[in-house]
Amino acid sequence: MKKIIDIIELELITAFANCGYNEKYARITLSNRPDLCEYQCNGALAAAKEYKKAPIMIANEVIEQLKSSELFDYKEAVMPGFINLKLAPAFLASYLNDISKDERLGCDKTENPKTIVIDYGGPNVAKPLHVGHLRSAIIGESIKRIGRFVGHNVIGDVHLGDWGLQMGLIITELKLRKPELVYFIDNYNGEYPTKAPFTISELEEIYPAASAKSKKDEAYKEEAMQATYLLQNGHCGYQALFKHILDVSVTDLKKNYEALNVSFDLWKGESDAQPYIPDLVQYMKDNNYAYISNGALVVDVKEETDTKEIPPCMILKSDGASLYNTTDLATIIERMKLFHPDEIIYVVDKRQELYFEQVFRCAKKTKLVKEDTKLKFLGFGTMNGNDGKPFKTREGGVMRLESLIANINEEMYQKMKANRDSISDAEAHETAKTIGLSAMKYGDLSNQASKDYVFDIDRFTSFEGDTGPYILYTIVRIKSILAKYANMDGSLEKAAINPSKSESEKTLMLELTKLNSVVKASYEEIAPHKICSYIYDLANAFNRFYHETKILTEKNESVRAGWIKLLILTRDILETSIDLLGFKAPERM
């Protein structure tokens, strides 16, 4: 379905062409002075130089051509040559009725679907999720949903940190505590247990304890490095333990991500890329992409146009060990082999931008990806506390993600109970989770991803202002009106959205036309904050209309039914939008 701005522009193109002017000047934008008009065209100003005419003369000629147009009820040329336009209420109502009949609310799917892998999440196994994992999960999930809504095949990969010394540390510490386990028996030929010899709580305590020991005890660290080597070279007992570590960790991670309404298609990790590394290294050498520098194997990735120093991408350290670079390049090889993606998007802390610039250049230079494969880095800013520093607990430690979620849910629960005495505890707790998730996700996503922001629980959980709870409250208000209308035995069988009768109604209707443009822009710019901004404006427009209009007590049934149809469309667009952001609305609040 055509965007409304495209329909308007087509009308202007015809008018400009009929006057003998190039259609490139018929560009339409939303008015930056909504008090004067709804749309504007400044093309006459640009055309004046080419056609050697005063801009106002060109604008007046175009206006003359638009006199018979049914799209506008106001069109005027304003000095020095602006073309100001307001839509005709009948045309606007007709457009919204078409949207309301479309199951995708006027948003066409792309004609050229792509396969896109999104790398987001990035947790380490054997460690609890903390607030530092929040932004990647929330932003990545929304980008995935928007991409799918647009019509692309989007694959979300959690990309676990499950390789390297951390595994050796866990194995070493476990061997010290439980040496009798069969995993540590040399030449053991039996079946290994199917149940892990530790719980997630024990595992989360083992790793930091082992890490702390390794920093003080050189012999302990050496033993952990040897355990890592044996694991990576096929030690059966250690590989069985590694599988337990993964199973226990992933089960817990899935539970925590589920609380965020975040899901992944792939639960792959750094370990999945390891089999590709030997061939990758040989390929780099055979094709003269890599060379030895100070004992390390590196690939030059600097370019003549660089204005800053871009260091070489290291493939192997001087001792022959691989690095994160190696693993990430091997992961790209695996993704190209398994999914043939047109794009790979990495949702990562913006402080890693230089690192990914090296990896992307290396992948392109060494032809690990096709020439037209896009590698994109979406760097997100820091989530800070009210003191402007990275968000921490009151004691100064890094807050666990489940603790943050629990705090927000409790805050919402207390507000629910304070405002609604009649609600049961069970319903209040369940509703609090739904609203709390909206507070957390909207609070994050309403900011441009690359910007740092202050995570203010009091503000984010408010039912007023630019917050998730305010958006949900608006949706619930609409649902309540629709339920009351249904109880009045109102019929919508022949109902349609009517031409607007007030300024607030028209403002709401104009906001409803923007969904397809906003979704398109959000996808193309990888910018979920544009959807947040849109639904906040839409919620404001609806609430103003609601406060100024006696919807259910309107005597004229046709008018009342038309308003109900308008509310249904508003609800559907708001619910579709919040689903793209990764949360939903309750039935009541």
Coordinates of C-alpha atoms in Angstrom, one line a residue:
M1 CA 0.0 0.0 0.0
K2 CA 1.4 3.4 -1.0
K3 CA 2.6 5.7 1.8
I4 CA 0.3 8.7 2.0
I5 CA 3.3 11.1 1.4
D6 CA 4.0 9.2 -1.9
I7 CA 0.3 9.7 -2.9
I8 CA 0.6 13.4 -2.2
E9 CA 3.9 13.7 -3.9
L10 CA 2.5 12.0 -7.1
E11 CA -0.2 14.7 -7.1
L12 CA 2.5 17.4 -6.9
I13 CA 4.6 15.7 -9.6
T14 CA 1.7 15.9 -12.0
A15 CA 1.1 19.5 -11.2
F16 CA 4.8 20.5 -11.7
A17 CA 4.9 18.6 -14.9
N18 CA 1.7 20.2 -16.2
C19 CA 3.4 23.5 -15.6
G20 CA 6.5 22.5 -17.5
Y21 CA 8.7 22.0 -14.5
N22 CA 11.0 19.1 -13.7
E23 CA 9.3 16.6 -11.4
K24 CA 12.4 16.5 -9.1
Y25 CA 11.1 19.7 -7.6
A26 CA 7.9 18.2 -6.4
R27 CA 9.3 16.8 -3.2
I28 CA 6.9 16.7 -0.2
T29 CA 7.8 16.9 3.5
L30 CA 5.8 17.0 6.7
S31 CA 5.4 20.6 7.7
N32 CA 7.8 22.0 10.2
R33 CA 5.0 24.5 11.0
P34 CA 2.0 22.3 11.8
D35 CA 0.2 25.4 12.9
L36 CA 0.2 26.6 9.3
C37 CA -0.1 23.4 7.3
E38 CA 0.3 19.6 7.3
Y39 CA 2.6 19.1 4.4
Q40 CA 4.8 21.5 2.4
C41 CA 6.7 21.6 -0.8
N42 CA 9.7 23.9 -1.2
G43 CA 10.5 22.9 -4.8
A44 CA 9.6 26.3 -6.3
L45 CA 12.5 27.9 -4.4
A46 CA 15.0 25.4 -6.0
A47 CA 13.3 25.6 -9.4
A48 CA 13.6 29.4 -9.6
K49 CA 17.2 29.4 -10.5
E50 CA 16.8 26.8 -13.3
Y51 CA 13.7 28.4 -14.8
K52 CA 14.7 32.0 -14.1
K53 CA 11.4 32.9 -12.4
A54 CA 10.5 34.2 -9.1
P55 CA 9.7 31.2 -6.7
I56 CA 6.3 32.6 -5.9
M57 CA 5.3 32.6 -9.6
I58 CA 6.2 29.0 -9.9
A59 CA 4.4 28.1 -6.6
N60 CA 1.2 29.9 -7.8
E61 CA 1.2 28.1 -11.1
V62 CA 1.4 24.7 -9.3
I63 CA -1.4 25.8 -6.9
E64 CA -3.5 26.6 -9.9
Q65 CA -3.0 23.0 -11.1
L66 CA -4.0 21.6 -7.7
K67 CA -7.4 23.5 -7.6
S68 CA -9.4 20.5 -8.8
S69 CA -7.5 18.0 -6.6
E70 CA -9.6 16.0 -4.2
L71 CA -6.6 15.4 -1.9
F72 CA -6.5 18.8 -0.4
D73 CA -8.9 21.2 1.2
Y74 CA -6.2 23.8 1.6
K75 CA -3.4 24.7 -0.8
E76 CA -1.7 28.0 -0.8
A77 CA 1.5 29.6 -2.2
V78 CA 3.3 31.6 0.5
M79 CA 6.2 34.0 0.0
P80 CA 8.9 33.6 -1.0
G81 CA 7.6 30.4 -2.7
F82 CA 6.5 27.8 -0.2
I83 CA 3.6 25.5 -1.1
N84 CA 1.5 24.8 2.0
L85 CA -1.0 21.9 2.0
K86 CA -3.7 20.4 4.2
L87 CA -5.4 17.1 3.4
A88 CA -9.1 16.9 2.7
P89 CA -10.9 15.1 5.5
A90 CA -12.7 12.8 3.1
F91 CA -9.5 11.7 1.4
L92 CA -7.8 11.2 4.8
A93 CA -10.7 9.1 6.0
S94 CA -10.7 7.0 2.8
Y95 CA -7.0 6.3 3.2
L96 CA -7.5 5.2 6.9
N97 CA -10.3 2.9 5.9
D98 CA -8.0 1.2 3.4
I99 CA -5.4 0.8 6.1
S100 CA -8.0 -0.7 8.5
K101 CA -8.9 -3.4 6.0
D102 CA -5.3 -4.4 5.5
E103 CA -4.0 -7.0 7.8
R104 CA -0.6 -5.4 7.7
L105 CA -2.0 -1.9 8.4
G106 CA -0.7 -0.5 5.2
C107 CA 2.9 -1.8 5.6
D108 CA 3.9 -3.7 2.5
K109 CA 6.5 -6.5 2.7
T110 CA 9.7 -5.9 0.8
E111 CA 9.9 -7.1 -2.8
N112 CA 13.5 -8.2 -2.3
P113 CA 13.8 -10.2 0.9
K114 CA 17.2 -10.6 2.4
T115 CA 18.8 -13.1 4.7
I116 CA 20.2 -11.2 7.7
V117 CA 22.1 -12.6 10.7
I118 CA 21.9 -10.4 13.8
D119 CA 24.6 -11.1 16.4
Y120 CA 23.3 -9.9 19.8
G121 CA 23.3 -11.0 23.3
G122 CA 26.9 -12.1 23.8
P123 CA 26.7 -13.6 27.3
N124 CA 29.5 -15.7 28.8
V125 CA 28.6 -19.2 29.9
A126 CA 28.9 -19.9 33.6
K127 CA 28.3 -16.3 34.4
P128 CA 25.0 -14.6 35.3
L129 CA 23.6 -12.0 33.0
H130 CA 24.1 -8.5 34.4
V131 CA 22.8 -5.1 33.4
G132 CA 25.6 -4.8 30.8
H133 CA 23.8 -7.4 28.8
L134 CA 20.6 -5.5 28.8
R135 CA 21.1 -3.1 25.8
S136 CA 22.4 -5.7 23.4
A137 CA 19.4 -8.0 24.1
I138 CA 16.7 -5.3 23.9
I139 CA 18.1 -3.5 20.9
G140 CA 18.9 -6.7 19.0
E141 CA 15.5 -8.2 19.6
S142 CA 13.7 -5.1 18.3
I143 CA 15.9 -4.9 15.2
K144 CA 15.2 -8.6 14.5
R145 CA 11.4 -8.1 14.9
I146 CA 11.4 -5.0 12.7
G147 CA 13.4 -6.8 10.0
R148 CA 11.0 -9.7 10.0
F149 CA 8.0 -7.4 9.8
V150 CA 9.5 -5.7 6.8
G151 CA 9.7 -9.2 5.2
H152 CA 13.3 -10.3 5.6
N153 CA 14.6 -13.6 6.8
V154 CA 16.2 -12.5 10.0
I155 CA 18.3 -15.0 12.1
G156 CA 19.1 -14.0 15.7
D157 CA 22.3 -15.5 17.1
V158 CA 23.2 -15.2 20.8
H159 CA 26.9 -15.8 20.1
L160 CA 28.0 -17.3 23.5
G161 CA 31.3 -16.7 25.1
D162 CA 32.1 -20.4 25.7
W163 CA 35.7 -20.9 24.8
G164 CA 39.2 -20.1 26.1
L165 CA 40.7 -20.0 29.5
Q166 CA 37.4 -19.6 31.4
M167 CA 36.6 -23.2 30.6
G168 CA 40.0 -24.4 31.8
L169 CA 39.5 -22.4 35.0
I170 CA 36.1 -24.0 35.8
I171 CA 37.5 -27.5 35.0
T172 CA 40.5 -27.0 37.2
E173 CA 38.5 -25.6 40.2
L174 CA 36.0 -28.5 39.8
K175 CA 38.8 -31.0 39.8
L176 CA 40.2 -29.5 43.0
R177 CA 36.8 -29.6 44.7
K178 CA 35.5 -33.0 43.4
P179 CA 38.6 -35.0 42.3
E180 CA 36.5 -38.2 42.5
L181 CA 34.4 -37.3 39.5
V182 CA 34.8 -39.8 36.6
Y183 CA 35.7 -36.9 34.2
F184 CA 39.1 -36.7 35.9
I185 CA 39.9 -40.4 35.8
D186 CA 42.7 -41.2 33.2
N187 CA 41.8 -43.8 30.6
Y188 CA 38.1 -43.9 31.7
N189 CA 36.2 -45.9 29.1
G190 CA 32.6 -45.8 30.6
E191 CA 29.7 -43.6 29.8
Y192 CA 29.8 -40.2 31.3
P193 CA 26.8 -39.1 33.5
T194 CA 23.9 -37.3 31.7
K195 CA 23.3 -35.1 34.7
A196 CA 25.7 -32.2 35.5
P197 CA 27.7 -32.5 38.7
F198 CA 26.8 -28.9 39.6
T199 CA 23.9 -26.5 39.6
I200 CA 23.8 -23.1 37.9
S201 CA 24.3 -21.5 41.3
E202 CA 27.4 -23.6 42.0
L203 CA 28.7 -22.9 38.5
E204 CA 28.3 -19.2 38.9
E205 CA 30.3 -19.3 42.2
I206 CA 33.0 -21.6 40.8
Y207 CA 34.1 -19.4 37.9
P208 CA 34.8 -16.1 39.8
A209 CA 36.6 -18.2 42.6
A210 CA 38.8 -19.8 40.0
S211 CA 39.5 -16.6 38.2
A212 CA 40.5 -14.9 41.5
K213 CA 42.9 -17.8 42.3
S214 CA 44.5 -17.7 38.9
K215 CA 45.6 -14.1 39.5
K216 CA 47.4 -15.0 42.7
D217 CA 48.6 -18.5 42.0
E218 CA 50.8 -19.0 38.9
A219 CA 50.8 -22.8 39.2
Y220 CA 47.0 -22.8 39.4
K221 CA 46.8 -20.7 36.3
E222 CA 49.3 -23.0 34.5
E223 CA 47.1 -25.9 35.4
A224 CA 44.0 -24.1 34.0
M225 CA 45.8 -23.3 30.8
Q226 CA 46.8 -27.0 30.5
A227 CA 43.1 -28.0 31.1
T228 CA 42.1 -25.5 28.4
Y229 CA 44.6 -27.1 26.0
L230 CA 43.4 -30.6 26.8
L231 CA 39.7 -29.6 26.3
Q232 CA 40.5 -28.0 23.0
N233 CA 42.4 -31.0 21.8
G234 CA 39.8 -33.6 22.5
H235 CA 40.1 -34.8 26.1
C236 CA 36.9 -36.9 26.5
G237 CA 36.2 -36.1 30.2
Y238 CA 36.8 -32.4 29.8
Q239 CA 34.6 -32.3 26.7
A240 CA 31.8 -34.1 28.6
L241 CA 32.2 -31.4 31.4
F242 CA 32.1 -28.7 28.7
K243 CA 28.8 -30.0 27.5
H244 CA 27.4 -29.9 31.0
I245 CA 28.6 -26.4 31.5
L246 CA 26.9 -25.4 28.2
D247 CA 23.6 -27.2 29.1
V248 CA 23.3 -25.8 32.6
S249 CA 24.3 -22.3 31.5
V250 CA 22.1 -22.1 28.4
T251 CA 19.1 -23.4 30.3
D252 CA 19.5 -20.6 32.8
L253 CA 20.2 -18.0 30.1
K254 CA 17.1 -18.9 28.2
K255 CA 15.0 -18.4 31.4
N256 CA 16.5 -15.0 31.9
Y257 CA 16.1 -13.9 28.3
E258 CA 12.5 -15.2 28.3
A259 CA 11.8 -12.7 31.2
L260 CA 12.9 -10.0 28.7
N261 CA 10.8 -11.5 25.9
V262 CA 14.0 -12.1 24.0
S263 CA 14.5 -15.2 22.0
F264 CA 17.3 -16.5 19.7
D265 CA 17.2 -18.8 16.7
L266 CA 20.8 -19.9 17.2
W267 CA 22.5 -20.7 20.4
K268 CA 26.0 -20.9 18.9
G269 CA 29.1 -19.8 20.5
E270 CA 32.8 -19.3 20.0
S271 CA 33.4 -23.0 20.3
D272 CA 31.3 -23.6 17.1
A273 CA 33.8 -21.5 15.1
Q274 CA 36.9 -23.4 16.3
P275 CA 36.8 -26.2 13.6
Y276 CA 37.1 -23.5 10.9
I277 CA 40.2 -21.9 12.3
P278 CA 43.0 -24.2 11.0
D279 CA 41.7 -23.9 7.4
L280 CA 41.2 -20.1 7.9
V281 CA 44.9 -19.7 8.9
Q282 CA 46.1 -21.8 6.0
Y283 CA 43.9 -19.9 3.6
M284 CA 45.4 -16.6 4.8
K285 CA 48.9 -17.9 4.3
D286 CA 48.3 -19.6 1.0
N287 CA 46.8 -16.5 -0.6
N288 CA 49.4 -14.1 0.9
Y289 CA 46.9 -12.2 2.8
A290 CA 48.7 -12.6 6.1
Y291 CA 52.4 -12.1 7.1
I292 CA 54.5 -12.4 10.2
S293 CA 55.0 -9.3 12.3
N294 CA 56.9 -9.6 15.5
G295 CA 56.2 -13.3 15.5
A296 CA 52.4 -12.8 15.1
L297 CA 50.4 -13.6 12.0
V298 CA 48.6 -10.4 10.8
V299 CA 46.6 -9.0 7.9
D300 CA 47.0 -5.3 7.0
V301 CA 43.6 -3.6 6.9
K302 CA 44.6 0.1 6.6
E303 CA 43.4 2.1 3.6
E304 CA 44.8 5.2 1.9
T305 CA 41.8 7.2 2.8
D306 CA 42.1 6.5 6.6
T307 CA 42.4 9.7 8.7
K308 CA 43.3 7.6 11.8
E309 CA 45.6 4.7 12.5
I310 CA 43.9 1.3 11.8
P311 CA 46.2 -1.4 13.2
P312 CA 46.6 -4.8 11.4
C313 CA 44.1 -7.5 12.2
M314 CA 46.0 -10.2 14.2
I315 CA 45.1 -13.8 13.2
L316 CA 47.5 -15.7 15.5
K317 CA 49.7 -14.5 18.4
S318 CA 53.4 -15.1 18.4
D319 CA 52.9 -18.3 20.4
G320 CA 50.4 -19.6 17.8
A321 CA 47.3 -19.0 19.9
S322 CA 44.2 -17.7 18.2
L323 CA 42.4 -14.5 19.4
Y324 CA 38.9 -13.0 19.3
N325 CA 39.7 -11.7 15.8
T326 CA 40.3 -15.3 14.7
T327 CA 37.2 -16.6 16.2
D328 CA 35.0 -13.8 14.8
L329 CA 36.5 -14.3 11.3
A330 CA 35.9 -18.1 11.6
T331 CA 32.3 -17.3 12.8
I332 CA 31.8 -15.3 9.6
I333 CA 33.0 -18.2 7.5
E334 CA 30.5 -20.5 9.3
R335 CA 27.6 -18.0 8.8
M336 CA 28.4 -17.7 5.1
K337 CA 28.5 -21.4 4.7
L338 CA 25.3 -22.2 6.6
F339 CA 23.1 -19.2 5.8
H340 CA 24.6 -17.2 2.9
P341 CA 23.5 -14.0 4.5
D342 CA 23.2 -10.7 2.6
E343 CA 23.9 -8.8 5.8
I344 CA 25.4 -9.5 9.2
I345 CA 24.6 -7.0 11.9
Y346 CA 26.6 -6.9 15.2
V347 CA 24.8 -5.2 18.2
V348 CA 27.8 -4.5 20.5
D349 CA 29.1 -1.9 22.9
K350 CA 30.2 1.1 20.8
R351 CA 33.7 1.0 22.4
Q352 CA 34.4 -2.0 20.2
E353 CA 34.0 0.0 17.0
L354 CA 37.7 -0.1 16.0
Y355 CA 37.9 -3.8 16.7
F356 CA 35.0 -4.6 14.4
E357 CA 36.3 -2.2 11.8
Q358 CA 39.5 -4.4 11.7
V359 CA 37.5 -7.6 11.5
F360 CA 35.1 -6.3 8.8
R361 CA 38.0 -5.0 6.6
C362 CA 39.9 -8.2 7.1
A363 CA 36.8 -10.3 6.0
K364 CA 36.3 -8.1 3.0
K365 CA 40.0 -8.0 1.9
T366 CA 40.5 -11.7 2.3
K367 CA 37.2 -12.5 0.5
L368 CA 35.6 -14.4 3.4
V369 CA 32.4 -12.7 2.4
K370 CA 30.9 -11.9 -1.0
E371 CA 31.6 -8.4 -2.4
D372 CA 28.0 -7.3 -1.8
T373 CA 27.6 -8.8 1.7
K374 CA 27.1 -6.1 4.2
L375 CA 28.8 -6.2 7.6
K376 CA 27.2 -3.7 9.9
F377 CA 28.2 -2.5 13.4
L378 CA 25.6 -1.1 15.6
G379 CA 27.4 0.3 18.6
F380 CA 25.3 1.1 21.7
G381 CA 26.1 3.5 24.4
T382 CA 26.3 3.0 28.2
M383 CA 23.4 2.5 30.5
N384 CA 24.2 4.9 33.4
G385 CA 22.7 5.5 36.9
N386 CA 21.5 8.8 38.1
D387 CA 25.0 9.8 39.0
G388 CA 26.0 9.6 35.3
K389 CA 28.2 6.6 35.9
P390 CA 27.6 3.0 34.7
F391 CA 24.6 1.5 36.4
K392 CA 25.5 -0.4 39.6
T393 CA 24.0 -1.7 42.8
R394 CA 23.8 0.5 45.8
E395 CA 26.8 -1.3 47.1
G396 CA 28.7 -0.4 44.0
G397 CA 28.8 -3.8 42.3
V398 CA 27.5 -4.8 38.9
M399 CA 23.8 -5.6 39.2
R400 CA 22.5 -8.9 38.0
L401 CA 19.9 -8.6 35.3
E402 CA 17.3 -10.7 37.2
S403 CA 17.7 -8.3 40.2
L404 CA 17.1 -5.3 38.0
I405 CA 14.0 -7.0 36.5
A406 CA 12.8 -7.9 40.0
N407 CA 13.2 -4.3 41.2
I408 CA 11.2 -2.9 38.3
N409 CA 8.5 -5.5 38.7
E410 CA 8.2 -4.7 42.4
E411 CA 8.0 -1.0 41.7
M412 CA 5.2 -1.6 39.2
Y413 CA 3.4 -4.0 41.6
Q414 CA 3.4 -1.4 44.4
K415 CA 2.0 1.2 42.0
M416 CA -0.7 -1.2 40.8
K417 CA -1.8 -2.0 44.4
A418 CA -1.8 1.7 45.4
N419 CA -4.0 2.6 42.4
R420 CA -6.3 -0.4 42.3
D421 CA -7.4 -1.9 45.6
S422 CA -9.7 -4.3 43.9
I423 CA -7.1 -6.1 41.9
S424 CA -6.0 -9.5 43.2
D425 CA -2.3 -10.1 44.2
A426 CA -1.9 -12.7 41.4
E427 CA -3.2 -10.3 38.7
A428 CA -1.3 -7.4 40.1
H429 CA 2.0 -9.4 40.0
E430 CA 1.3 -10.6 36.4
T431 CA 0.3 -7.2 35.2
A432 CA 3.3 -5.6 36.9
K433 CA 5.6 -7.9 34.9
T434 CA 4.0 -6.8 31.7
I435 CA 4.2 -3.1 32.5
G436 CA 7.7 -3.4 34.0
L437 CA 9.0 -4.9 30.8
S438 CA 7.5 -2.0 28.8
A439 CA 9.2 0.4 31.2
M440 CA 12.5 -1.2 30.8
K441 CA 12.4 -1.8 27.0
Y442 CA 10.8 1.5 26.1
G443 CA 13.2 3.3 28.5
D444 CA 16.1 1.9 26.6
L445 CA 14.8 1.9 23.0
S446 CA 13.4 5.4 23.1
N447 CA 17.1 6.6 23.1
Q448 CA 19.2 6.5 20.0
A449 CA 21.2 3.3 20.4
S450 CA 24.6 4.9 20.1
K451 CA 23.9 7.4 22.9
D452 CA 24.6 6.9 26.6
Y453 CA 21.5 7.3 28.8
V454 CA 20.4 7.4 32.4
F455 CA 18.4 4.4 33.6
D456 CA 16.0 6.2 35.9
I457 CA 13.6 3.7 37.4
D458 CA 11.3 6.3 38.9
R459 CA 10.9 8.1 35.5
F460 CA 10.7 4.9 33.4
T461 CA 7.9 3.4 35.6
S462 CA 5.8 6.6 35.5
F463 CA 2.4 6.4 33.9
E464 CA 2.9 9.9 32.6
G465 CA 5.3 11.3 30.0
D466 CA 7.4 9.5 27.4
T467 CA 7.4 6.1 29.0
G468 CA 6.3 2.5 28.3
P469 CA 3.6 2.5 31.0
Y470 CA 2.1 5.6 29.4
I471 CA 1.9 3.9 26.1
L472 CA 0.3 0.8 27.7
Y473 CA -2.1 2.9 29.7
T474 CA -3.3 4.5 26.4
I475 CA -3.8 1.1 24.8
V476 CA -5.7 -0.2 27.9
R477 CA -7.9 3.0 27.8
I478 CA -8.8 2.2 24.2
K479 CA -9.6 -1.4 25.1
S480 CA -11.8 -0.3 27.9
I481 CA -13.9 2.0 25.5
L482 CA -14.2 -0.8 23.0
A483 CA -15.4 -3.2 25.6
K484 CA -18.0 -0.7 26.8
Y485 CA -19.1 -0.2 23.2
A486 CA -19.5 -3.9 22.7
N487 CA -21.7 -4.1 25.8
M488 CA -23.9 -1.4 24.3
D489 CA -24.6 -3.8 21.4
G490 CA -23.1 -1.4 19.0
S491 CA -22.8 -2.7 15.4
L492 CA -19.8 -2.1 13.3
E493 CA -20.9 -4.2 10.3
K494 CA -21.4 -1.2 8.0
A495 CA -19.3 1.3 10.0
A496 CA -16.4 3.2 8.5
I497 CA -14.0 5.9 9.7
N498 CA -15.7 9.2 8.9
P499 CA -14.1 12.5 7.8
S500 CA -12.8 14.4 10.8
K501 CA -15.0 16.8 12.7
S502 CA -12.4 18.5 14.9
E503 CA -8.8 19.4 14.9
S504 CA -7.9 16.8 17.5
E505 CA -9.6 14.1 15.5
K506 CA -7.7 15.1 12.3
T507 CA -4.4 15.2 14.2
L508 CA -5.0 11.6 15.4
M509 CA -5.9 10.5 11.9
L510 CA -2.8 12.1 10.4
E511 CA -0.6 10.3 13.0
L512 CA -2.3 7.0 12.0
T513 CA -1.1 7.4 8.4
K514 CA 2.5 7.4 9.4
L515 CA 3.1 3.8 10.5
N516 CA 4.4 2.5 7.1
S517 CA 6.9 5.4 6.8
V518 CA 8.1 5.0 10.3
V519 CA 8.6 1.3 10.1
K520 CA 10.5 1.7 6.8
A521 CA 12.8 4.4 8.3
S522 CA 13.3 2.3 11.5
Y523 CA 14.5 -0.7 9.4
E524 CA 16.6 1.2 7.0
E525 CA 18.4 3.3 9.7
I526 CA 18.5 0.4 12.2
A527 CA 16.7 2.8 14.6
P528 CA 14.0 1.4 16.9
H529 CA 13.9 4.8 18.7
K530 CA 11.9 6.1 15.7
I531 CA 9.1 3.7 16.5
C532 CA 9.1 4.9 20.2
S533 CA 8.9 8.5 19.1
Y534 CA 6.1 7.7 16.8
I535 CA 3.9 5.9 19.3
Y536 CA 4.4 8.6 21.9
D537 CA 3.1 11.1 19.4
L538 CA 0.3 8.8 18.5
A539 CA -0.6 8.2 22.1
N540 CA -0.6 11.9 22.8
A541 CA -2.8 12.5 19.8
F542 CA -5.3 9.9 20.9
N543 CA -5.5 11.1 24.5
R544 CA -6.1 14.7 23.3
F545 CA -8.9 13.4 21.0
Y546 CA -10.3 11.3 23.9
H547 CA -10.5 14.2 26.3
E548 CA -12.2 16.5 23.8
T549 CA -14.7 13.9 22.5
K550 CA -17.7 12.3 24.1
I551 CA -17.3 9.1 22.2
L552 CA -19.8 6.6 23.8
T553 CA -22.5 9.2 24.6
E554 CA -22.6 10.5 21.0
K555 CA -26.2 10.3 19.8
N556 CA -25.5 9.8 16.1
E557 CA -24.8 6.1 15.8
S558 CA -23.0 6.5 12.5
V559 CA -20.6 9.1 14.0
R560 CA -20.1 7.0 17.1
A561 CA -19.4 3.8 15.1
G562 CA -17.0 5.7 13.0
W563 CA -15.1 6.8 16.1
I564 CA -15.0 3.3 17.3
K565 CA -13.5 2.2 14.0
L566 CA -10.9 4.9 14.5
L567 CA -10.1 3.6 18.0
I568 CA -9.8 0.1 16.7
L569 CA -7.2 1.2 14.1
T570 CA -5.4 3.2 16.8
R571 CA -5.2 0.2 19.1
D572 CA -4.0 -2.1 16.3
I573 CA -1.3 0.3 15.2
L574 CA -0.1 0.8 18.8
E575 CA -0.1 -2.9 19.5
T576 CA 1.7 -3.7 16.3
S577 CA 4.3 -1.1 17.2
I578 CA 5.0 -2.3 20.7
D579 CA 5.3 -5.8 19.4
L580 CA 8.1 -4.6 17.2
L581 CA 9.8 -3.1 20.3
G582 CA 9.4 -6.5 22.1
F583 CA 6.6 -6.0 24.7
K584 CA 2.8 -6.2 24.9
A585 CA -0.1 -4.6 26.6
P586 CA -2.3 -6.1 29.4
E587 CA -6.1 -6.1 29.2
R588 CA -6.4 -3.7 32.2
M589 CA -4.2 -1.7 34.5

